[in-house]
Amino acid sequence: MSFHALLLLTALADGDIRMTMSPMETAEACESQREVVGQILEAQGSEAVVSRCGQTGLRLTPYIHGVPPEAATFLYRVEVGETGFDVAPLDAPADCTPAPEASPAVYCVRSSQRVLP
């Protein structure tokens, strides 16, 4: 079953990319939250590598604010197209080749959120 979600990719100090994904009730709620998150990041002097609303069937543990970067131990391959995204869990970093300029763009990311059964 697919649901609306906000995908956020941010650059970490070590050059890695961190992913957070949060379920949303509607596409409109997602867009509204995406704008708010963008404003918060901008106020902090940061910006998202990717901030995208879309649909997914992948369920993750809830995002917890303030988790340190070193806790982001789960690996994912993220494809970002014009209108959505696809997130797939990885076993090892070698299972992913980044291609951020491709269409769709491919990002190899880490997250503190794990896949739920």
PDB file of C-alpha atoms in Angstrom:
ATOM      1  CA  MET A   1       0.000   0.000   0.000  1.00  0.00           C
ATOM      2  CA  SER A   2       1.435   3.351  -1.044  1.00  0.00           C
ATOM      3  CA  PHE A   3       1.228   6.499   1.033  1.00  0.00           C
ATOM      4  CA  HIS A   4       2.360  10.114   0.744  1.00  0.00           C
ATOM      5  CA  ALA A   5       5.776  10.904   2.203  1.00  0.00           C
ATOM      6  CA  LEU A   6       8.264  13.736   2.463  1.00  0.00           C
ATOM      7  CA  LEU A   7      11.788  12.721   1.444  1.00  0.00           C
ATOM      8  CA  LEU A   8      14.608  14.933   2.665  1.00  0.00           C
ATOM      9  CA  LEU A   9      18.277  14.461   1.758  1.00  0.00           C
ATOM     10  CA  THR A  10      20.841  16.662   3.502  1.00  0.00           C
ATOM     11  CA  ALA A  11      24.631  16.793   3.230  1.00  0.00           C
ATOM     12  CA  LEU A  12      26.651  15.835   6.310  1.00  0.00           C
ATOM     13  CA  ALA A  13      29.990  17.402   7.240  1.00  0.00           C
ATOM     14  CA  ASP A  14      31.845  14.232   6.188  1.00  0.00           C
ATOM     15  CA  GLY A  15      30.371  14.422   2.671  1.00  0.00           C
ATOM     16  CA  ASP A  16      27.818  11.649   3.156  1.00  0.00           C
ATOM     17  CA  ILE A  17      24.144  12.299   2.538  1.00  0.00           C
ATOM     18  CA  ARG A  18      21.563  11.703   5.246  1.00  0.00           C
ATOM     19  CA  MET A  19      17.988  10.711   4.437  1.00  0.00           C
ATOM     20  CA  THR A  20      14.831  11.274   6.410  1.00  0.00           C
ATOM     21  CA  MET A  21      11.424  10.171   5.218  1.00  0.00           C
ATOM     22  CA  SER A  22       8.193  11.109   6.959  1.00  0.00           C
ATOM     23  CA  PRO A  23       4.684   9.879   6.120  1.00  0.00           C
ATOM     24  CA  MET A  24       2.097  12.553   5.321  1.00  0.00           C
ATOM     25  CA  GLU A  25      -1.707  12.403   5.262  1.00  0.00           C
ATOM     26  CA  THR A  26      -2.095  14.062   1.854  1.00  0.00           C
ATOM     27  CA  ALA A  27      -0.040  15.463  -1.001  1.00  0.00           C
ATOM     28  CA  GLU A  28      -1.076  18.960   0.101  1.00  0.00           C
ATOM     29  CA  ALA A  29       0.088  18.334   3.685  1.00  0.00           C
ATOM     30  CA  CYS A  30       3.391  17.074   2.315  1.00  0.00           C
ATOM     31  CA  GLU A  31       3.953  20.192   0.205  1.00  0.00           C
ATOM     32  CA  SER A  32       3.124  22.405   3.166  1.00  0.00           C
ATOM     33  CA  GLN A  33       5.562  20.526   5.416  1.00  0.00           C
ATOM     34  CA  ARG A  34       8.217  20.595   2.685  1.00  0.00           C
ATOM     35  CA  GLU A  35       8.004  24.395   2.586  1.00  0.00           C
ATOM     36  CA  VAL A  36       8.258  24.652   6.390  1.00  0.00           C
ATOM     37  CA  VAL A  37      11.289  22.349   6.509  1.00  0.00           C
ATOM     38  CA  GLY A  38      12.941  24.378   3.741  1.00  0.00           C
ATOM     39  CA  GLN A  39      12.445  27.569   5.740  1.00  0.00           C
ATOM     40  CA  ILE A  40      13.877  25.946   8.882  1.00  0.00           C
ATOM     41  CA  LEU A  41      16.952  24.709   7.017  1.00  0.00           C
ATOM     42  CA  GLU A  42      17.445  28.126   5.415  1.00  0.00           C
ATOM     43  CA  ALA A  43      17.212  29.836   8.826  1.00  0.00           C
ATOM     44  CA  GLN A  44      19.961  27.468  10.033  1.00  0.00           C
ATOM     45  CA  GLY A  45      22.163  28.387   7.076  1.00  0.00           C
ATOM     46  CA  SER A  46      21.653  25.019   5.429  1.00  0.00           C
ATOM     47  CA  GLU A  47      19.706  23.631   2.514  1.00  0.00           C
ATOM     48  CA  ALA A  48      18.421  20.287   1.352  1.00  0.00           C
ATOM     49  CA  VAL A  49      20.189  18.328  -1.366  1.00  0.00           C
ATOM     50  CA  VAL A  50      16.711  17.011  -2.226  1.00  0.00           C
ATOM     51  CA  SER A  51      13.324  17.843  -0.737  1.00  0.00           C
ATOM     52  CA  ARG A  52      10.559  15.950  -2.503  1.00  0.00           C
ATOM     53  CA  CYS A  53       7.022  14.791  -1.888  1.00  0.00           C
ATOM     54  CA  GLY A  54       5.915  11.533  -3.423  1.00  0.00           C
ATOM     55  CA  GLN A  55       4.366   8.169  -2.788  1.00  0.00           C
ATOM     56  CA  THR A  56       6.112   5.126  -1.391  1.00  0.00           C
ATOM     57  CA  GLY A  57       5.264   1.724   0.000  1.00  0.00           C
ATOM     58  CA  LEU A  58       8.431   1.572   2.108  1.00  0.00           C
ATOM     59  CA  ARG A  59       7.648   1.967   5.794  1.00  0.00           C
ATOM     60  CA  LEU A  60      10.424   3.248   8.060  1.00  0.00           C
ATOM     61  CA  THR A  61      10.687   3.861  11.779  1.00  0.00           C
ATOM     62  CA  PRO A  62       9.628   7.413  12.662  1.00  0.00           C
ATOM     63  CA  TYR A  63      12.105  10.229  12.190  1.00  0.00           C
ATOM     64  CA  ILE A  64      13.452  11.494  15.515  1.00  0.00           C
ATOM     65  CA  HIS A  65      14.770  15.055  15.523  1.00  0.00           C
ATOM     66  CA  GLY A  66      18.247  15.593  16.946  1.00  0.00           C
ATOM     67  CA  VAL A  67      19.700  12.151  16.231  1.00  0.00           C
ATOM     68  CA  PRO A  68      23.471  12.594  15.745  1.00  0.00           C
ATOM     69  CA  PRO A  69      24.927  11.891  12.271  1.00  0.00           C
ATOM     70  CA  GLU A  70      26.878   8.860  13.529  1.00  0.00           C
ATOM     71  CA  ALA A  71      23.560   7.163  14.382  1.00  0.00           C
ATOM     72  CA  ALA A  72      22.664   7.128  10.689  1.00  0.00           C
ATOM     73  CA  THR A  73      23.733   3.538  10.092  1.00  0.00           C
ATOM     74  CA  PHE A  74      21.067   2.213   7.715  1.00  0.00           C
ATOM     75  CA  LEU A  75      21.969   2.416   4.015  1.00  0.00           C
ATOM     76  CA  TYR A  76      19.604   3.217   1.138  1.00  0.00           C
ATOM     77  CA  ARG A  77      19.666   3.845  -2.601  1.00  0.00           C
ATOM     78  CA  VAL A  78      17.410   6.757  -3.520  1.00  0.00           C
ATOM     79  CA  GLU A  79      16.244   7.479  -7.073  1.00  0.00           C
ATOM     80  CA  VAL A  80      14.736  10.926  -7.558  1.00  0.00           C
ATOM     81  CA  GLY A  81      12.757  11.609 -10.712  1.00  0.00           C
ATOM     82  CA  GLU A  82      10.803  14.608 -11.927  1.00  0.00           C
ATOM     83  CA  THR A  83       7.682  13.756  -9.975  1.00  0.00           C
ATOM     84  CA  GLY A  84       8.643  11.328  -7.241  1.00  0.00           C
ATOM     85  CA  PHE A  85      11.220   9.085  -5.674  1.00  0.00           C
ATOM     86  CA  ASP A  86      12.072   5.455  -4.978  1.00  0.00           C
ATOM     87  CA  VAL A  87      13.935   4.310  -1.852  1.00  0.00           C
ATOM     88  CA  ALA A  88      15.511   0.855  -1.535  1.00  0.00           C
ATOM     89  CA  PRO A  89      17.469  -0.539   1.435  1.00  0.00           C
ATOM     90  CA  LEU A  90      21.079  -1.636   0.836  1.00  0.00           C
ATOM     91  CA  ASP A  91      23.241  -4.293   2.468  1.00  0.00           C
ATOM     92  CA  ALA A  92      26.534  -2.491   1.810  1.00  0.00           C
ATOM     93  CA  PRO A  93      27.739   0.866   0.417  1.00  0.00           C
ATOM     94  CA  ALA A  94      29.281  -0.943  -2.568  1.00  0.00           C
ATOM     95  CA  ASP A  95      25.757  -1.892  -3.699  1.00  0.00           C
ATOM     96  CA  CYS A  96      25.145   1.699  -4.847  1.00  0.00           C
ATOM     97  CA  THR A  97      26.783   3.992  -7.386  1.00  0.00           C
ATOM     98  CA  PRO A  98      25.804   7.649  -6.978  1.00  0.00           C
ATOM     99  CA  ALA A  99      24.700   9.562 -10.064  1.00  0.00           C
ATOM    100  CA  PRO A 100      23.233  12.868  -8.825  1.00  0.00           C
ATOM    101  CA  GLU A 101      23.334  14.457 -12.292  1.00  0.00           C
ATOM    102  CA  ALA A 102      21.548  11.544 -14.007  1.00  0.00           C
ATOM    103  CA  SER A 103      17.853  11.401 -14.797  1.00  0.00           C
ATOM    104  CA  PRO A 104      16.577   9.990 -12.547  1.00  0.00           C
ATOM    105  CA  ALA A 105      19.227  11.096 -10.054  1.00  0.00           C
ATOM    106  CA  VAL A 106      20.700   8.384  -7.824  1.00  0.00           C
ATOM    107  CA  TYR A 107      21.881   9.036  -4.272  1.00  0.00           C
ATOM    108  CA  CYS A 108      23.570   6.600  -1.903  1.00  0.00           C
ATOM    109  CA  VAL A 109      22.483   7.675   1.556  1.00  0.00           C
ATOM    110  CA  ARG A 110      22.423   6.713   5.196  1.00  0.00           C
ATOM    111  CA  SER A 111      19.656   7.156   7.727  1.00  0.00           C
ATOM    112  CA  SER A 112      18.835   6.533  11.363  1.00  0.00           C
ATOM    113  CA  GLN A 113      15.456   5.192  10.201  1.00  0.00           C
ATOM    114  CA  ARG A 114      15.197   1.447   9.643  1.00  0.00           C
ATOM    115  CA  VAL A 115      12.746  -0.497   7.494  1.00  0.00           C
ATOM    116  CA  LEU A 116       9.637  -1.740   9.280  1.00  0.00           C
ATOM    117  CA  PRO A 117       8.206  -5.187   8.453  1.00  0.00           C
TER     118      PRO A 117
END
